[in-house]
mmCIF file of C-alpha atoms and ligand atoms in Angstrom:
data_model
loop_
_atom_site.group_PDB
_atom_site.id
_atom_site.type_symbol
_atom_site.label_atom_id
_atom_site.label_comp_id
_atom_site.label_asym_id
_atom_site.label_seq_id
_atom_site.Cartn_x
_atom_site.Cartn_y
_atom_site.Cartn_z
ATOM 1 C CA UNK A 1 72.301 -0.663 55.341
ATOM 2 C CA UNK A 2 70.474 0.645 52.295
ATOM 3 C CA UNK A 3 66.742 1.128 52.506
ATOM 4 C CA UNK A 4 64.815 -1.717 50.996
ATOM 5 C CA UNK A 5 62.450 -0.922 48.136
ATOM 6 C CA UNK A 6 59.663 -3.162 46.866
ATOM 7 C CA UNK A 7 57.407 -2.466 43.953
ATOM 8 C CA UNK A 8 55.064 -4.563 41.869
ATOM 9 C CA UNK A 9 53.550 -4.271 38.440
ATOM 10 C CA UNK A 10 50.792 -6.393 36.948
ATOM 11 C CA UNK A 11 51.573 -8.455 33.850
ATOM 12 C CA UNK A 12 49.032 -6.625 31.752
ATOM 13 C CA UNK A 13 51.057 -6.963 28.552
ATOM 14 C CA UNK A 14 53.528 -4.639 26.936
ATOM 15 C CA UNK A 15 53.668 -1.489 29.051
ATOM 16 C CA UNK A 16 52.500 1.844 27.699
ATOM 17 C CA UNK A 17 54.470 5.058 27.644
ATOM 18 C CA UNK A 18 52.390 5.965 30.702
ATOM 19 C CA UNK A 19 53.562 2.909 32.662
ATOM 20 C CA UNK A 20 57.106 3.640 31.560
ATOM 21 C CA UNK A 21 57.324 7.353 32.361
ATOM 22 C CA UNK A 22 55.021 7.140 35.377
ATOM 23 C CA UNK A 23 56.598 4.145 37.102
ATOM 24 C CA UNK A 24 59.174 1.899 35.504
ATOM 25 C CA UNK A 25 61.607 4.655 34.582
ATOM 26 C CA UNK A 26 61.806 5.741 38.208
ATOM 27 C CA UNK A 27 62.705 2.250 39.328
ATOM 28 C CA UNK A 28 65.931 2.323 37.335
ATOM 29 C CA UNK A 29 68.010 4.894 39.282
ATOM 30 C CA UNK A 30 66.853 3.442 42.620
ATOM 31 C CA UNK A 31 68.918 0.361 41.844
ATOM 32 C CA UNK A 32 72.031 2.378 42.699
ATOM 33 C CA UNK A 33 70.777 3.885 45.929
ATOM 34 C CA UNK A 34 68.486 1.234 47.418
ATOM 35 C CA UNK A 35 68.232 -2.476 47.935
ATOM 36 C CA UNK A 36 65.512 -3.104 45.323
ATOM 37 C CA UNK A 37 63.014 -5.883 44.690
ATOM 38 C CA UNK A 38 60.787 -5.589 41.639
ATOM 39 C CA UNK A 39 58.014 -8.065 41.099
ATOM 40 C CA UNK A 40 55.693 -9.016 38.255
ATOM 41 C CA UNK A 41 52.539 -9.579 40.284
ATOM 42 C CA UNK A 42 50.763 -12.393 38.479
ATOM 43 C CA UNK A 43 48.794 -13.432 41.577
ATOM 44 C CA UNK A 44 47.274 -9.968 41.613
ATOM 45 C CA UNK A 45 46.479 -10.203 37.890
ATOM 46 C CA UNK A 46 44.188 -13.210 38.350
ATOM 47 C CA UNK A 47 41.903 -11.332 40.729
ATOM 48 C CA UNK A 48 40.170 -10.599 37.423
ATOM 49 C CA UNK A 49 39.914 -13.458 34.913
ATOM 50 C CA UNK A 50 42.958 -13.901 32.660
ATOM 51 C CA UNK A 51 43.072 -16.273 29.726
ATOM 52 C CA UNK A 52 45.881 -18.689 30.580
ATOM 53 C CA UNK A 53 47.755 -18.089 27.322
ATOM 54 C CA UNK A 54 47.519 -14.336 27.853
ATOM 55 C CA UNK A 55 48.797 -14.509 31.413
ATOM 56 C CA UNK A 56 51.739 -16.630 30.326
ATOM 57 C CA UNK A 57 52.710 -14.370 27.420
ATOM 58 C CA UNK A 58 52.121 -11.147 29.304
ATOM 59 C CA UNK A 59 54.214 -12.241 32.264
ATOM 60 C CA UNK A 60 57.227 -12.709 29.990
ATOM 61 C CA UNK A 61 56.425 -9.508 28.098
ATOM 62 C CA UNK A 62 56.384 -7.478 31.281
ATOM 63 C CA UNK A 63 59.602 -9.028 32.557
ATOM 64 C CA UNK A 64 61.319 -8.391 29.210
ATOM 65 C CA UNK A 65 60.037 -4.827 29.163
ATOM 66 C CA UNK A 66 61.374 -4.162 32.660
ATOM 67 C CA UNK A 67 64.794 -5.479 31.699
ATOM 68 C CA UNK A 68 64.770 -3.531 28.434
ATOM 69 C CA UNK A 69 63.936 -0.352 30.344
ATOM 70 C CA UNK A 70 67.065 -0.745 32.438
ATOM 71 C CA UNK A 71 66.378 -3.040 35.376
ATOM 72 C CA UNK A 72 69.547 -5.025 35.839
ATOM 73 C CA UNK A 73 69.420 -8.452 37.524
ATOM 74 C CA UNK A 74 72.887 -7.734 38.934
ATOM 75 C CA UNK A 75 71.667 -4.609 40.704
ATOM 76 C CA UNK A 76 68.111 -5.506 41.682
ATOM 77 C CA UNK A 77 66.024 -8.591 42.337
ATOM 78 C CA UNK A 78 63.525 -9.015 39.512
ATOM 79 C CA UNK A 79 61.100 -11.903 39.869
ATOM 80 C CA UNK A 80 57.615 -13.257 39.320
ATOM 81 C CA UNK A 81 55.320 -13.234 42.353
ATOM 82 C CA UNK A 82 53.952 -16.781 41.931
ATOM 83 C CA UNK A 83 57.511 -18.156 41.881
ATOM 84 C CA UNK A 84 57.810 -17.286 45.564
ATOM 85 C CA UNK A 85 54.882 -19.081 47.257
ATOM 86 C CA UNK A 86 55.622 -17.235 50.500
ATOM 87 C CA UNK A 87 53.685 -14.268 49.034
ATOM 88 C CA UNK A 88 50.488 -16.294 48.941
ATOM 89 C CA UNK A 89 51.176 -17.732 52.377
ATOM 90 C CA UNK A 90 51.772 -14.414 54.121
ATOM 91 C CA UNK A 91 48.805 -13.078 52.148
ATOM 92 C CA UNK A 92 46.621 -15.693 53.848
ATOM 93 C CA UNK A 93 47.976 -14.813 57.281
ATOM 94 C CA UNK A 94 47.124 -11.185 56.555
ATOM 95 C CA UNK A 95 43.605 -12.155 55.444
ATOM 96 C CA UNK A 96 43.212 -13.123 59.076
ATOM 97 C CA UNK A 97 44.635 -9.850 60.395
ATOM 98 C CA UNK A 98 42.965 -7.255 58.163
ATOM 99 C CA UNK A 99 39.428 -6.289 59.212
ATOM 100 C CA UNK A 100 36.477 -6.356 56.803
ATOM 101 C CA UNK A 101 35.791 -2.753 57.712
ATOM 102 C CA UNK A 102 39.217 -1.738 56.449
ATOM 103 C CA UNK A 103 38.725 -3.513 53.126
ATOM 104 C CA UNK A 104 35.270 -2.005 52.750
ATOM 105 C CA UNK A 105 36.876 1.420 52.574
ATOM 106 C CA UNK A 106 39.118 0.616 49.613
ATOM 107 C CA UNK A 107 38.128 2.879 46.755
ATOM 108 C CA UNK A 108 39.927 0.821 44.126
ATOM 109 C CA UNK A 109 37.721 -2.192 44.816
ATOM 110 C CA UNK A 110 34.649 -0.017 44.456
ATOM 111 C CA UNK A 111 35.988 1.447 41.210
ATOM 112 C CA UNK A 112 36.825 -1.949 39.736
ATOM 113 C CA UNK A 113 33.676 -3.695 40.923
ATOM 114 C CA UNK A 114 31.235 -0.904 40.157
ATOM 115 C CA UNK A 115 27.663 -2.118 40.538
ATOM 116 C CA UNK A 116 28.840 -5.655 40.042
ATOM 117 C CA UNK A 117 30.492 -6.319 43.423
ATOM 118 C CA UNK A 118 28.526 -9.514 44.047
ATOM 119 C CA UNK A 119 30.052 -11.018 40.958
ATOM 120 C CA UNK A 120 33.690 -10.137 41.655
ATOM 121 C CA UNK A 121 36.176 -12.750 42.848
ATOM 122 C CA UNK A 122 36.902 -12.835 46.552
ATOM 123 C CA UNK A 123 40.534 -12.394 45.537
ATOM 124 C CA UNK A 124 39.792 -8.926 44.211
ATOM 125 C CA UNK A 125 38.388 -8.005 47.589
ATOM 126 C CA UNK A 126 41.453 -9.155 49.550
ATOM 127 C CA UNK A 127 43.871 -7.885 46.919
ATOM 128 C CA UNK A 128 45.276 -5.223 49.288
ATOM 129 C CA UNK A 129 46.142 -7.903 51.857
ATOM 130 C CA UNK A 130 48.296 -9.689 49.297
ATOM 131 C CA UNK A 131 49.896 -6.397 48.367
ATOM 132 C CA UNK A 132 50.753 -5.816 52.033
ATOM 133 C CA UNK A 133 52.273 -9.296 52.114
ATOM 134 C CA UNK A 134 54.387 -8.541 49.018
ATOM 135 C CA UNK A 135 56.022 -5.631 50.763
ATOM 136 C CA UNK A 136 56.226 -6.857 54.350
ATOM 137 C CA UNK A 137 57.587 -10.257 53.328
ATOM 138 C CA UNK A 138 60.851 -8.383 52.724
ATOM 139 C CA UNK A 139 60.408 -5.778 55.466
ATOM 140 C CA UNK A 140 60.631 -3.215 52.681
ATOM 141 C CA UNK A 141 60.164 0.345 53.904
ATOM 142 C CA UNK A 142 59.990 2.305 50.692
ATOM 143 C CA UNK A 143 57.436 1.606 47.989
ATOM 144 C CA UNK A 144 57.361 3.524 44.725
ATOM 145 C CA UNK A 145 53.703 3.698 43.714
ATOM 146 C CA UNK A 146 51.249 5.967 42.013
ATOM 147 C CA UNK A 147 48.636 7.983 43.857
ATOM 148 C CA UNK A 148 46.027 5.313 43.202
ATOM 149 C CA UNK A 149 47.930 2.876 45.440
ATOM 150 C CA UNK A 150 48.467 5.103 48.471
ATOM 151 C CA UNK A 151 45.347 3.876 50.196
ATOM 152 C CA UNK A 152 46.619 0.313 49.855
ATOM 153 C CA UNK A 153 49.882 1.313 51.526
ATOM 154 C CA UNK A 154 48.000 2.806 54.453
ATOM 155 C CA UNK A 155 46.150 -0.472 54.775
ATOM 156 C CA UNK A 156 49.469 -2.339 54.691
ATOM 157 C CA UNK A 157 50.657 -0.165 57.567
ATOM 158 C CA UNK A 158 47.470 -0.904 59.496
ATOM 159 C CA UNK A 159 48.042 -4.621 58.980
ATOM 160 C CA UNK A 160 51.700 -4.373 60.054
ATOM 161 C CA UNK A 161 50.747 -2.459 63.170
ATOM 162 C CA UNK A 162 47.910 -4.761 64.140
ATOM 163 C CA UNK A 163 50.098 -7.810 63.594
ATOM 164 C CA UNK A 164 52.903 -6.362 65.714
ATOM 165 C CA UNK A 165 50.426 -5.343 68.402
ATOM 166 C CA UNK A 166 48.306 -8.517 68.501
ATOM 167 C CA UNK A 167 51.317 -10.831 68.582
ATOM 168 C CA UNK A 168 53.495 -8.609 70.753
ATOM 169 C CA UNK A 169 56.384 -8.324 68.324
ATOM 170 C CA UNK A 170 58.239 -5.569 66.489
ATOM 171 C CA UNK A 171 58.471 -7.596 63.307
ATOM 172 C CA UNK A 172 57.068 -5.414 60.549
ATOM 173 C CA UNK A 173 58.411 -1.927 59.853
ATOM 174 C CA UNK A 174 56.521 1.163 58.783
ATOM 175 C CA UNK A 175 56.157 1.592 55.030
ATOM 176 C CA UNK A 176 56.505 4.923 53.271
ATOM 177 C CA UNK A 177 55.253 5.602 49.761
ATOM 178 C CA UNK A 178 58.010 6.807 47.489
ATOM 179 C CA UNK A 179 56.776 9.322 44.981
ATOM 180 C CA UNK A 180 59.445 9.679 42.324
ATOM 181 C CA UNK A 181 60.712 13.195 41.677
ATOM 182 C CA UNK A 182 60.477 12.631 37.957
ATOM 183 C CA UNK A 183 57.279 10.604 37.777
ATOM 184 C CA UNK A 184 55.348 11.981 34.828
ATOM 185 C CA UNK A 185 51.600 11.621 34.589
ATOM 186 C CA UNK A 186 50.980 10.689 30.994
ATOM 187 C CA UNK A 187 47.503 11.251 29.637
ATOM 188 C CA UNK A 188 45.554 9.708 26.750
ATOM 189 C CA UNK A 189 46.500 11.034 23.310
ATOM 190 C CA UNK A 190 42.780 11.314 22.552
ATOM 191 C CA UNK A 191 41.716 13.073 25.749
ATOM 192 C CA UNK A 192 44.175 15.073 27.840
ATOM 193 C CA UNK A 193 42.024 14.718 30.947
ATOM 194 C CA UNK A 194 42.144 10.896 31.052
ATOM 195 C CA UNK A 195 45.127 8.790 32.053
ATOM 196 C CA UNK A 196 46.874 6.875 29.257
ATOM 197 C CA UNK A 197 45.619 3.349 29.777
ATOM 198 C CA UNK A 198 45.939 -0.115 28.355
ATOM 199 C CA UNK A 199 42.241 -0.628 28.854
ATOM 200 C CA UNK A 200 41.227 2.282 26.610
ATOM 201 C CA UNK A 201 39.411 0.746 23.597
ATOM 202 C CA UNK A 202 41.321 2.995 21.199
ATOM 203 C CA UNK A 203 44.928 1.992 20.545
ATOM 204 C CA UNK A 204 45.406 5.536 19.192
ATOM 205 C CA UNK A 205 45.054 6.794 22.758
ATOM 206 C CA UNK A 206 48.342 5.255 23.872
ATOM 207 C CA UNK A 207 51.894 4.486 22.858
ATOM 208 C CA UNK A 208 52.970 0.928 23.613
ATOM 209 C CA UNK A 209 56.634 0.241 24.256
ATOM 210 C CA UNK A 210 56.675 -2.158 21.294
ATOM 211 C CA UNK A 211 55.037 0.215 18.787
ATOM 212 C CA UNK A 212 56.993 0.539 15.532
ATOM 213 C CA UNK A 213 58.555 3.921 14.736
ATOM 214 C CA UNK A 214 55.834 4.661 12.155
ATOM 215 C CA UNK A 215 53.087 3.867 14.642
ATOM 216 C CA UNK A 216 54.616 6.228 17.163
ATOM 217 C CA UNK A 217 54.887 9.012 14.586
ATOM 218 C CA UNK A 218 51.305 8.427 13.390
ATOM 219 C CA UNK A 219 49.843 8.361 16.867
ATOM 220 C CA UNK A 220 51.574 11.619 17.737
ATOM 221 C CA UNK A 221 50.497 13.178 14.440
ATOM 222 C CA UNK A 222 46.879 12.253 15.138
ATOM 223 C CA UNK A 223 46.980 13.127 18.838
ATOM 224 C CA UNK A 224 44.255 15.501 19.930
ATOM 225 C CA UNK A 225 45.423 19.113 20.321
ATOM 226 C CA UNK A 226 44.016 22.602 20.173
ATOM 227 C CA UNK A 227 44.618 25.163 17.408
ATOM 228 C CA UNK A 228 46.783 27.553 19.485
ATOM 229 C CA UNK A 229 50.581 27.716 19.281
ATOM 230 C CA UNK A 230 52.551 26.613 22.329
ATOM 231 C CA UNK A 231 52.523 29.235 25.084
ATOM 232 C CA UNK A 232 55.627 30.588 26.761
ATOM 233 C CA UNK A 233 54.468 30.093 30.348
ATOM 234 C CA UNK A 234 53.574 27.071 32.440
ATOM 235 C CA UNK A 235 50.532 28.922 33.746
ATOM 236 C CA UNK A 236 49.124 29.158 30.217
ATOM 237 C CA UNK A 237 50.010 25.543 29.535
ATOM 238 C CA UNK A 238 48.089 24.385 32.641
ATOM 239 C CA UNK A 239 44.811 25.370 31.006
ATOM 240 C CA UNK A 240 45.408 23.179 27.952
ATOM 241 C CA UNK A 241 45.386 19.498 28.929
ATOM 242 C CA UNK A 242 46.417 18.068 25.540
ATOM 243 C CA UNK A 243 49.220 20.582 24.999
ATOM 244 C CA UNK A 244 50.400 20.060 28.532
ATOM 245 C CA UNK A 245 50.497 16.307 28.045
ATOM 246 C CA UNK A 246 52.586 16.495 24.863
ATOM 247 C CA UNK A 247 54.981 18.986 26.438
ATOM 248 C CA UNK A 248 55.255 16.749 29.493
ATOM 249 C CA UNK A 249 56.103 13.742 27.321
ATOM 250 C CA UNK A 250 58.696 15.753 25.416
ATOM 251 C CA UNK A 251 60.259 16.897 28.686
ATOM 252 C CA UNK A 252 60.362 13.369 30.091
ATOM 253 C CA UNK A 253 61.960 11.708 27.070
ATOM 254 C CA UNK A 254 64.537 14.438 26.557
ATOM 255 C CA UNK A 255 65.473 14.787 30.227
ATOM 256 C CA UNK A 256 64.239 18.357 30.566
ATOM 257 C CA UNK A 257 61.686 20.296 32.589
ATOM 258 C CA UNK A 258 58.437 21.352 30.850
ATOM 259 C CA UNK A 259 59.563 24.994 31.228
ATOM 260 C CA UNK A 260 62.706 24.235 29.235
ATOM 261 C CA UNK A 261 60.640 22.579 26.511
ATOM 262 C CA UNK A 262 58.444 25.687 26.352
ATOM 263 C CA UNK A 263 61.497 27.904 26.177
ATOM 264 C CA UNK A 264 62.634 25.939 23.130
ATOM 265 C CA UNK A 265 59.268 25.577 21.391
ATOM 266 C CA UNK A 266 57.054 28.512 22.475
ATOM 267 C CA UNK A 267 55.221 30.042 19.523
ATOM 268 C CA UNK A 268 55.338 26.859 17.473
ATOM 269 C CA UNK A 269 52.107 25.297 16.298
ATOM 270 C CA UNK A 270 51.559 21.576 16.673
ATOM 271 C CA UNK A 271 52.406 21.110 12.987
ATOM 272 C CA UNK A 272 55.953 21.907 13.999
ATOM 273 C CA UNK A 273 56.045 20.563 17.534
ATOM 274 C CA UNK A 274 54.557 17.125 16.838
ATOM 275 C CA UNK A 275 57.255 15.964 14.383
ATOM 276 C CA UNK A 276 59.928 17.047 16.873
ATOM 277 C CA UNK A 277 58.144 15.130 19.621
ATOM 278 C CA UNK A 278 57.746 12.045 17.410
ATOM 279 C CA UNK A 279 61.488 12.105 16.646
ATOM 280 C CA UNK A 280 62.392 12.418 20.312
ATOM 281 C CA UNK A 281 60.048 9.576 21.258
ATOM 282 C CA UNK A 282 61.336 7.286 18.531
ATOM 283 C CA UNK A 283 64.943 8.001 19.544
ATOM 284 C CA UNK A 284 64.112 7.135 23.145
ATOM 285 C CA UNK A 285 61.873 4.124 22.575
ATOM 286 C CA UNK A 286 63.381 2.289 19.626
ATOM 287 C CA UNK A 287 66.371 0.898 21.587
ATOM 288 C CA UNK A 288 63.963 -0.297 24.299
ATOM 289 C CA UNK A 289 61.757 -1.977 21.712
ATOM 290 C CA UNK A 290 64.762 -3.698 20.118
ATOM 291 C CA UNK A 291 66.048 -4.962 23.464
ATOM 292 C CA UNK A 292 62.598 -6.208 24.449
ATOM 293 C CA UNK A 293 62.314 -8.142 21.174
ATOM 294 C CA UNK A 294 65.779 -9.610 21.687
ATOM 295 C CA UNK A 295 64.899 -10.778 25.198
ATOM 296 C CA UNK A 296 61.621 -12.328 24.073
ATOM 297 C CA UNK A 297 63.386 -14.342 21.395
ATOM 298 C CA UNK A 298 65.252 -16.333 24.030
ATOM 299 C CA UNK A 299 62.622 -17.297 26.570
ATOM 300 C CA UNK A 300 64.948 -19.872 28.151
ATOM 301 C CA UNK A 301 67.416 -17.157 29.091
ATOM 302 C CA UNK A 302 64.605 -14.893 30.264
ATOM 303 C CA UNK A 303 63.017 -17.636 32.384
ATOM 304 C CA UNK A 304 66.425 -18.468 33.875
ATOM 305 C CA UNK A 305 66.988 -14.837 34.870
ATOM 306 C CA UNK A 306 63.566 -14.851 36.548
ATOM 307 C CA UNK A 307 64.335 -18.085 38.361
ATOM 308 C CA UNK A 308 67.519 -16.584 39.801
ATOM 309 C CA UNK A 309 65.526 -13.539 40.851
ATOM 310 C CA UNK A 310 62.995 -15.769 42.611
ATOM 311 C CA UNK A 311 65.773 -17.649 44.406
ATOM 312 C CA UNK A 312 67.275 -14.421 45.721
ATOM 313 C CA UNK A 313 63.868 -13.097 46.756
ATOM 314 C CA UNK A 314 62.968 -16.318 48.517
ATOM 315 C CA UNK A 315 66.235 -16.309 50.455
ATOM 316 C CA UNK A 316 65.125 -13.016 52.046
ATOM 317 C CA UNK A 317 61.462 -13.935 52.359
ATOM 318 C CA UNK A 318 61.558 -17.346 54.031
ATOM 319 C CA UNK A 319 63.195 -16.283 57.327
ATOM 320 C CA UNK A 320 60.760 -13.373 57.639
ATOM 321 C CA UNK A 321 57.767 -15.630 56.943
ATOM 322 C CA UNK A 322 59.144 -18.051 59.536
ATOM 323 C CA UNK A 323 59.361 -15.238 62.104
ATOM 324 C CA UNK A 324 55.772 -14.264 61.404
ATOM 325 C CA UNK A 325 54.536 -17.834 61.774
ATOM 326 C CA UNK A 326 56.518 -18.359 64.956
ATOM 327 C CA UNK A 327 55.048 -15.164 66.399
ATOM 328 C CA UNK A 328 51.554 -16.489 65.659
ATOM 329 C CA UNK A 329 52.176 -19.803 67.348
ATOM 330 C CA UNK A 330 52.282 -22.183 64.422
ATOM 331 C CA UNK A 331 53.899 -25.489 65.309
ATOM 332 C CA UNK A 332 57.222 -25.542 63.483
ATOM 333 C CA UNK A 333 57.722 -28.392 61.027
ATOM 334 C CA UNK A 334 60.750 -30.253 62.347
HETATM 335 N N1 LIG B 401 48.603 -2.935 43.231
HETATM 336 C C1 LIG B 401 49.693 -2.455 42.428
HETATM 337 C C2 LIG B 401 49.154 -1.832 41.157
HETATM 338 O O1 LIG B 401 48.164 -2.276 40.640
HETATM 339 C C3 LIG B 401 50.647 -3.564 42.073
HETATM 340 C C4 LIG B 401 51.300 -4.126 43.294
HETATM 341 C C5 LIG B 401 51.093 -5.365 43.812
HETATM 342 C C6 LIG B 401 52.245 -3.469 44.101
HETATM 343 N N2 LIG B 401 51.880 -5.534 44.907
HETATM 344 C C7 LIG B 401 52.599 -4.413 45.121
HETATM 345 C C8 LIG B 401 52.846 -2.211 44.078
HETATM 346 C C9 LIG B 401 53.497 -4.081 46.111
HETATM 347 C C10 LIG B 401 53.744 -1.893 45.079
HETATM 348 C C11 LIG B 401 54.079 -2.827 46.099
HETATM 349 O O2 LIG B 401 49.770 -0.920 40.641
#
């Protein structure tokens, strides 16, 4: 049997080039080698307040973007987390397994809450328990995630182990993070030391997957750089965060290694390199943008595809949830 993969992405609106090259793009080839479930995690999104109309729109936008990027409902299960209530239910069971001490160590909570922890939702605090439920509800063993989520996967393993131990079962498997070979870390166009992010106040700092061709070209043209021409060695490039970022983006969208990009462009100034990069980006992104727009025009078809995804996901999830509840001693509903 193929290894089962689960990954989730929050419906935070149209993904950026960073979300695409860093995560989504790596999900596509796994459809041919693994048994894949991909989930728009709306229950995770509401751990911080979402305007209802934004959540609704952004959930569809994210689903459309994932499809436009190459997820294929025939080859993977794509669904919305809240459509499969078993996520919330197993999440509750795990709230009763995970220890407060474990959650207190989560650095992401501390980063998100800052000095304001008292005023955060309790959902934000138990967020990692729900994430563990997402994965273990399918007994998935391989989880493509960024570095920032590795601590949550360790917690998920701690929960799985404690559950198995406390209830004397071998129900939940061990989870391994899957770090994609081609995952590119895309940085802000305004500061090569900061990750490209949807929450950056400047839209110039990022490329959104629905940006028009002109916007893409303009953002690249205005991207921060240094005055030196491109070097001919990776070692030299390492010292120049903005140059390194643009070379990395070029490599990712043209299917090359950064060294190959340098071999082709060494000695060029950014006046020459940026237009070439803008052209490559536009060539790569404009079909995705068009497909995303097409999908969002027919929300009935999109919603129907998501419903079928949820049905397939639930068919796997319900027996596993039932096993977990039986192990815990819940009276079966007969
Ligand atoms: N916490 C993840 C993030 O913010 C999203 C997520 C939720 C997830 N559930 C998951 C990722 C399960 C992998 C597996 O990026």
